[in-house]
Amino acid sequence: MVENPLIAGWSLTKRCNLKCLHCYNASGKADPDELTTKEAFKVIKKLKKAKVAAVNFGGGECNIREDFIDICKELKKNKIKISYTTNGTTFPLIENHLNLFSDIGVSLDFSNAEKHDWFRGVLGTFERATSTIEKLVEKGVDTEIVTCLTKLNCSIDELQKMYSLAKELNVNNWRVNRFRENGRGIDNKHYLTLSKDDLKTAFNFFAQYIDESVSVPEPLFRAAHGGRYSIAGDPSGSSAFRIQHNGEVSPSVFLATSGGNIKTKSIDEIFQSPVFKQIRNRKPEGKCNNCSSYYHCQGGDAGASYLKYGHFNGPDPLCWLEPTDKRPKPTQHFSKEWNVHEMYLCTLYIPIK
């Protein structure tokens, strides 16, 4: 059995009310093969049996499903922690059930309403998202702003404005995921894809707000700037996996490649599938062979490597570092108080509150 804690991402539906340019799930319309309520409850039993500690719901907009709250209540009954990532436009659907969630992340990609609405494909999205954040903070919910870092918002000027907005909204954290070229993002990669210099500039900016007390799930940031960590390398396929809308299970939230369908296989069986074994058994290639950060970085973002090279071994496609560069020495420390995404994906927490 894989080691605990295990974190499951769950894309409960492909249905979404927005048309985001970068969407890794290419969400929009619901698929006819989505898990039924009865099947979802059976999945929860399997999660419980595998000792899954937490579930993060995301991509599409899960609470549009009429049974979303019932599914969350069943998870809660089974003592499984629930994290929820939302576009922030459907708050009334969860307003009376906030006690179910350990944390809620609301997507904001620009501090400017016009830019954010354009990026998300629907007018009024920014206003509704910020209103949701204000209500969540007022009600004492552990609240994050979640930003997809792209070519369009990675400048110091844009990042400073986003940081100021996060401070103004008084959220607990600002969480940043870099853009991956998949889903609907494939069609828009020519103007969304980050360069190595883009990521370096952004990470240098974030570094002023992050110290050794902050958990840093992003391996490449740790290699450049340090920070403590819970899981070495990319947690995909070791402490984390993603359940897709139809029950197929992939090792990374950003990959569609399946290790089996949870309707017919146990989580143990899925973890022994070829793709899960491959992502857990990464081997250093290229400059990773001589890198002093490999013990904790392990080639960086495995999913990004797969999308770029067709394998998981790295080096991370956006790694600008050279083996001879002076490196910090991050420490591995697992805290009893942990955020779900610390062990779920390569992301970056910037503390605000």
Coordinates of C-alpha atoms in Angstrom, one line a residue:
M1 CA 0.0 0.0 0.0
V2 CA 1.3 3.5 -0.8
E3 CA 2.2 5.7 2.1
N4 CA -0.2 8.1 3.7
P5 CA -1.4 10.8 3.6
L6 CA -2.9 10.3 0.2
I7 CA -4.6 13.2 -1.6
A8 CA -7.2 12.7 -4.3
G9 CA -8.1 15.4 -6.9
W10 CA -11.6 14.9 -8.2
S11 CA -12.8 16.5 -11.4
L12 CA -16.4 15.6 -10.7
T13 CA -17.7 17.1 -14.0
K14 CA -16.6 18.6 -17.2
R15 CA -19.5 21.0 -16.9
C16 CA -18.6 24.7 -16.4
N17 CA -20.2 28.1 -16.8
L18 CA -17.0 29.8 -18.0
K19 CA -14.7 29.4 -21.1
C20 CA -11.3 29.9 -19.6
L21 CA -8.5 30.1 -22.2
H22 CA -6.1 27.9 -20.2
C23 CA -8.4 25.2 -18.9
Y24 CA -6.5 21.9 -18.5
N25 CA -9.8 20.1 -18.4
A26 CA -11.3 21.8 -21.5
S27 CA -14.4 22.2 -19.4
G28 CA -17.7 23.4 -20.8
K29 CA -20.4 20.8 -21.4
A30 CA -21.1 17.8 -19.2
D31 CA -20.1 14.5 -20.6
P32 CA -22.7 11.7 -20.7
D33 CA -20.3 9.2 -19.1
E34 CA -19.8 11.2 -15.8
L35 CA -20.0 9.2 -12.6
T36 CA -23.5 9.0 -11.2
T37 CA -24.3 9.8 -7.6
K38 CA -24.4 6.1 -6.8
E39 CA -21.0 5.5 -8.4
A40 CA -19.5 8.6 -6.6
F41 CA -20.6 7.1 -3.3
K42 CA -18.9 3.9 -4.2
V43 CA -15.7 5.9 -5.0
I44 CA -15.9 7.4 -1.5
K45 CA -15.9 3.9 0.0
K46 CA -12.7 3.1 -2.0
L47 CA -11.1 6.4 -0.9
K48 CA -11.9 5.5 2.7
K49 CA -10.5 2.0 2.3
A50 CA -7.3 3.4 0.8
K51 CA -7.0 5.9 3.8
V52 CA -7.2 8.9 1.5
A53 CA -6.8 11.9 3.8
A54 CA -8.2 14.7 1.6
V55 CA -10.0 15.4 -1.7
N56 CA -9.6 18.5 -3.8
F57 CA -12.5 19.2 -6.1
G58 CA -11.7 21.2 -9.2
G59 CA -12.1 21.5 -13.0
G60 CA -15.0 21.9 -14.1
E61 CA -17.2 23.8 -11.7
C62 CA -18.2 20.9 -9.4
N63 CA -20.9 22.6 -7.5
I64 CA -23.0 22.9 -10.6
R65 CA -23.8 19.2 -10.2
E66 CA -27.0 18.9 -8.1
D67 CA -25.5 16.2 -6.0
F68 CA -22.2 18.0 -5.1
I69 CA -23.2 18.8 -1.6
D70 CA -24.5 15.3 -1.0
I71 CA -21.2 13.9 -2.2
C72 CA -19.3 16.4 0.1
K73 CA -21.4 15.3 3.1
E74 CA -20.6 11.7 2.4
L75 CA -16.9 12.5 2.3
K76 CA -17.2 14.5 5.6
K77 CA -19.1 11.6 7.2
N78 CA -16.1 9.4 6.3
K79 CA -13.7 11.9 7.8
I80 CA -12.1 12.9 4.5
K81 CA -10.9 16.5 4.4
I82 CA -12.4 18.5 1.5
S83 CA -10.7 21.3 -0.4
Y84 CA -12.5 23.1 -3.2
T85 CA -11.2 25.2 -6.1
T86 CA -13.9 27.3 -7.7
N87 CA -14.2 30.1 -10.3
G88 CA -16.2 32.0 -7.6
T89 CA -19.3 32.6 -9.7
T90 CA -21.6 30.1 -8.1
F91 CA -21.3 30.9 -4.4
P92 CA -25.1 30.6 -3.5
L93 CA -24.8 26.9 -4.3
I94 CA -22.4 26.4 -1.4
E95 CA -23.2 29.3 0.9
N96 CA -25.1 27.3 3.4
H97 CA -22.6 24.4 3.5
L98 CA -19.3 26.1 4.1
N99 CA -18.7 23.9 7.2
L100 CA -17.9 21.0 4.8
F101 CA -14.7 22.6 3.4
S102 CA -11.3 22.8 5.0
D103 CA -10.3 25.5 2.5
I104 CA -11.7 27.1 -0.6
G105 CA -9.6 28.6 -3.5
V106 CA -11.1 31.1 -5.8
S107 CA -9.6 31.7 -9.2
L108 CA -8.3 35.2 -10.0
D109 CA -5.8 35.7 -12.8
F110 CA -5.6 39.5 -13.0
S111 CA -6.2 42.4 -10.7
N112 CA -8.1 44.1 -13.5
A113 CA -11.7 43.1 -14.1
E114 CA -11.6 43.6 -17.9
K115 CA -8.5 41.4 -18.3
H116 CA -9.8 38.7 -15.9
D117 CA -13.2 38.5 -17.6
W118 CA -11.6 38.2 -21.0
F119 CA -9.3 35.4 -19.8
R120 CA -12.2 33.6 -18.2
G121 CA -14.5 34.1 -21.2
V122 CA -17.5 35.6 -19.4
L123 CA -18.3 39.3 -18.4
G124 CA -18.8 39.9 -14.8
T125 CA -16.6 37.0 -13.6
F126 CA -14.1 39.2 -11.7
E127 CA -16.8 41.1 -9.8
R128 CA -18.6 37.8 -8.8
A129 CA -15.3 36.1 -7.8
T130 CA -14.1 39.0 -5.6
S131 CA -17.5 39.2 -4.0
T132 CA -17.3 35.5 -3.2
I133 CA -13.9 36.0 -1.7
E134 CA -15.1 38.8 0.5
K135 CA -18.0 36.6 1.8
L136 CA -15.7 33.6 2.4
V137 CA -13.3 35.8 4.4
E138 CA -16.1 37.4 6.3
K139 CA -17.4 34.0 7.3
G140 CA -13.9 32.8 8.5
V141 CA -13.3 30.3 5.8
D142 CA -9.6 29.5 5.0
T143 CA -9.6 31.3 1.6
E144 CA -7.0 31.4 -1.2
I145 CA -6.8 33.3 -4.4
V146 CA -5.7 30.8 -7.1
T147 CA -3.8 32.2 -10.1
C148 CA -2.7 30.5 -13.3
L149 CA 0.7 32.1 -14.1
T150 CA 1.0 32.7 -17.9
K151 CA 2.9 34.9 -20.3
L152 CA 0.2 37.5 -19.8
N153 CA 0.4 38.0 -16.1
C154 CA 4.0 37.1 -15.1
S155 CA 5.4 40.6 -15.2
I156 CA 6.5 42.3 -11.9
D157 CA 3.9 45.0 -12.4
E158 CA 1.0 42.4 -12.8
L159 CA 2.3 40.3 -9.9
Q160 CA 2.6 43.3 -7.6
K161 CA -1.0 44.3 -8.4
M162 CA -2.2 40.8 -7.7
Y163 CA -0.3 40.7 -4.4
S164 CA -1.8 44.0 -3.4
L165 CA -5.3 42.7 -4.3
A166 CA -4.7 39.6 -2.2
K167 CA -3.8 41.9 0.8
E168 CA -6.8 44.1 0.2
L169 CA -9.1 41.0 0.2
N170 CA -7.4 39.7 3.3
V171 CA -7.2 36.0 2.1
N172 CA -5.1 33.5 3.9
N173 CA -2.9 32.6 0.9
W174 CA -2.3 33.5 -2.7
R175 CA -1.6 30.2 -4.5
V176 CA 0.0 30.2 -8.0
N177 CA 0.0 27.4 -10.6
R178 CA 2.1 27.8 -13.7
F179 CA 0.4 27.2 -17.0
R180 CA 0.6 23.7 -18.6
E181 CA 0.0 23.1 -22.3
N182 CA -3.0 20.8 -22.2
G183 CA -6.8 20.9 -22.5
R184 CA -8.0 24.1 -24.0
G185 CA -4.6 25.6 -23.2
I186 CA -3.2 23.7 -26.2
D187 CA -5.1 26.0 -28.5
N188 CA -3.8 29.1 -26.8
K189 CA -0.3 28.0 -25.9
H190 CA 1.4 30.4 -28.4
Y191 CA 0.6 33.4 -26.2
L192 CA 0.1 31.7 -22.7
T193 CA 3.3 29.6 -22.5
L194 CA 5.9 30.8 -20.0
S195 CA 9.6 31.0 -20.9
K196 CA 12.4 30.1 -18.5
D197 CA 13.1 33.8 -18.0
D198 CA 9.4 34.5 -17.4
L199 CA 9.3 31.9 -14.6
K200 CA 12.6 33.0 -13.1
T201 CA 11.3 36.6 -13.0
A202 CA 8.1 35.6 -11.3
F203 CA 9.8 33.2 -8.8
N204 CA 12.3 36.0 -7.9
F205 CA 9.3 38.2 -7.1
F206 CA 7.6 35.6 -5.0
A207 CA 10.8 34.8 -3.1
Q208 CA 10.6 38.1 -1.1
Y209 CA 7.4 36.7 0.6
I210 CA 8.5 33.2 1.3
D211 CA 10.9 31.9 3.9
E212 CA 12.0 28.6 5.4
S213 CA 8.8 28.5 7.5
V214 CA 6.6 28.3 4.4
S215 CA 5.8 25.0 2.8
V216 CA 6.9 25.0 -0.8
P217 CA 5.3 22.2 -3.0
E218 CA 6.9 23.7 -6.1
P219 CA 10.2 21.8 -6.6
L220 CA 11.8 24.3 -9.0
F221 CA 11.2 27.2 -6.6
R222 CA 12.8 25.3 -3.8
A223 CA 15.8 24.6 -5.9
A224 CA 16.3 28.3 -6.6
H225 CA 15.1 29.9 -3.3
G226 CA 14.6 27.2 -0.6
G227 CA 11.6 26.7 1.7
R228 CA 10.5 23.6 3.6
Y229 CA 8.7 20.7 2.0
S230 CA 6.6 17.8 2.8
I231 CA 7.1 15.6 -0.3
A232 CA 10.3 15.4 -2.3
G233 CA 9.8 16.2 -6.0
D234 CA 6.4 16.1 -7.7
P235 CA 3.8 14.4 -5.5
S236 CA 2.0 13.1 -8.5
G237 CA 1.5 9.3 -8.4
S238 CA 3.0 9.0 -4.9
S239 CA 1.0 11.0 -2.5
A240 CA -1.5 12.3 -5.1
F241 CA -3.7 11.2 -7.9
R242 CA -6.7 12.6 -9.9
I243 CA -10.1 11.0 -10.5
Q244 CA -11.5 12.2 -13.8
H245 CA -15.2 12.8 -14.4
N246 CA -15.7 9.3 -15.9
G247 CA -13.7 7.5 -13.2
E248 CA -10.4 7.2 -15.0
V249 CA -7.5 7.9 -12.7
S250 CA -4.4 9.7 -13.7
P251 CA -1.3 10.3 -11.5
S252 CA -1.3 14.1 -12.1
V253 CA -4.1 16.6 -12.2
F254 CA -2.6 18.0 -15.4
L255 CA -2.5 14.6 -17.3
A256 CA -5.3 12.6 -18.8
T257 CA -3.2 9.4 -19.1
S258 CA -5.0 6.8 -16.9
G259 CA -3.8 4.0 -14.7
G260 CA -7.3 2.4 -14.6
N261 CA -10.9 3.2 -13.8
I262 CA -11.9 3.5 -10.2
K263 CA -15.3 2.0 -11.0
T264 CA -13.6 -1.4 -11.6
K265 CA -10.2 -1.2 -9.9
S266 CA -9.0 -0.5 -6.4
I267 CA -6.7 2.4 -5.7
D268 CA -3.9 -0.1 -4.9
E269 CA -4.3 -1.7 -8.3
I270 CA -4.3 1.7 -10.0
F271 CA -1.1 2.7 -8.2
Q272 CA 0.6 -0.5 -9.6
S273 CA -0.3 0.4 -13.2
P274 CA 2.5 1.3 -15.6
V275 CA 2.0 5.1 -15.7
F276 CA 1.9 5.3 -11.9
K277 CA 5.1 3.2 -11.6
Q278 CA 6.8 5.4 -14.3
I279 CA 6.1 8.6 -12.5
R280 CA 7.3 7.3 -9.2
N281 CA 10.5 5.8 -10.7
R282 CA 11.9 9.0 -12.3
K283 CA 15.5 8.9 -13.2
P284 CA 17.8 12.0 -13.5
E285 CA 18.5 13.0 -17.1
G286 CA 20.7 15.8 -18.6
K287 CA 21.8 18.4 -16.1
C288 CA 19.8 16.7 -13.3
N289 CA 22.6 14.1 -13.1
N290 CA 25.0 16.7 -11.6
C291 CA 22.5 18.8 -9.6
S292 CA 22.8 19.2 -5.9
S293 CA 19.1 19.9 -5.6
Y294 CA 18.0 16.6 -7.1
Y295 CA 17.4 14.9 -3.7
H296 CA 14.4 17.2 -3.2
C297 CA 13.6 18.5 -6.6
Q298 CA 13.8 15.1 -8.5
G299 CA 13.5 16.8 -11.9
G300 CA 10.8 19.3 -11.0
D301 CA 7.3 19.1 -12.5
A302 CA 6.8 15.5 -13.8
G303 CA 3.6 16.4 -15.7
A304 CA 5.3 19.3 -17.4
S305 CA 8.2 17.0 -18.4
Y306 CA 5.7 14.4 -19.8
L307 CA 3.9 17.1 -21.9
K308 CA 7.2 18.4 -23.3
Y309 CA 9.3 15.2 -23.7
G310 CA 6.9 12.3 -23.5
H311 CA 8.5 11.0 -20.3
F312 CA 8.6 12.0 -16.6
N313 CA 12.4 12.1 -16.0
G314 CA 13.0 15.8 -16.4
P315 CA 14.7 18.1 -16.3
D316 CA 11.8 20.4 -15.7
P317 CA 11.2 22.2 -19.1
L318 CA 11.3 25.6 -17.4
C319 CA 14.4 25.0 -15.2
W320 CA 16.8 27.9 -15.8
L321 CA 19.3 26.7 -13.2
E322 CA 22.7 25.1 -13.9
P323 CA 24.2 22.4 -11.7
T324 CA 27.1 24.8 -10.8
D325 CA 24.7 27.5 -9.4
K326 CA 24.8 28.1 -5.7
R327 CA 21.8 26.4 -4.1
P328 CA 19.9 26.7 -0.9
K329 CA 19.3 23.5 1.2
P330 CA 15.6 23.1 1.8
T331 CA 14.5 20.9 4.7
Q332 CA 11.9 18.2 4.7
H333 CA 9.4 18.7 7.5
F334 CA 5.8 17.4 7.7
S335 CA 3.6 19.5 9.9
K336 CA 0.5 18.3 11.6
E337 CA -1.2 21.4 10.2
W338 CA -1.1 21.1 6.4
N339 CA -2.7 22.5 3.4
V340 CA -4.2 20.0 0.9
H341 CA -2.1 21.2 -2.0
E342 CA 1.2 20.7 -0.2
M343 CA 0.9 17.0 -1.1
Y344 CA -1.2 17.3 -4.2
L345 CA 0.7 19.2 -7.0
C346 CA 3.6 21.5 -7.9
T347 CA 2.1 24.8 -6.6
L348 CA 3.3 27.8 -4.7
Y349 CA 1.8 29.3 -1.6
I350 CA 2.4 33.0 -0.9
P351 CA 1.2 33.8 2.7
I352 CA -1.0 36.8 2.9
K353 CA -2.9 36.9 6.3

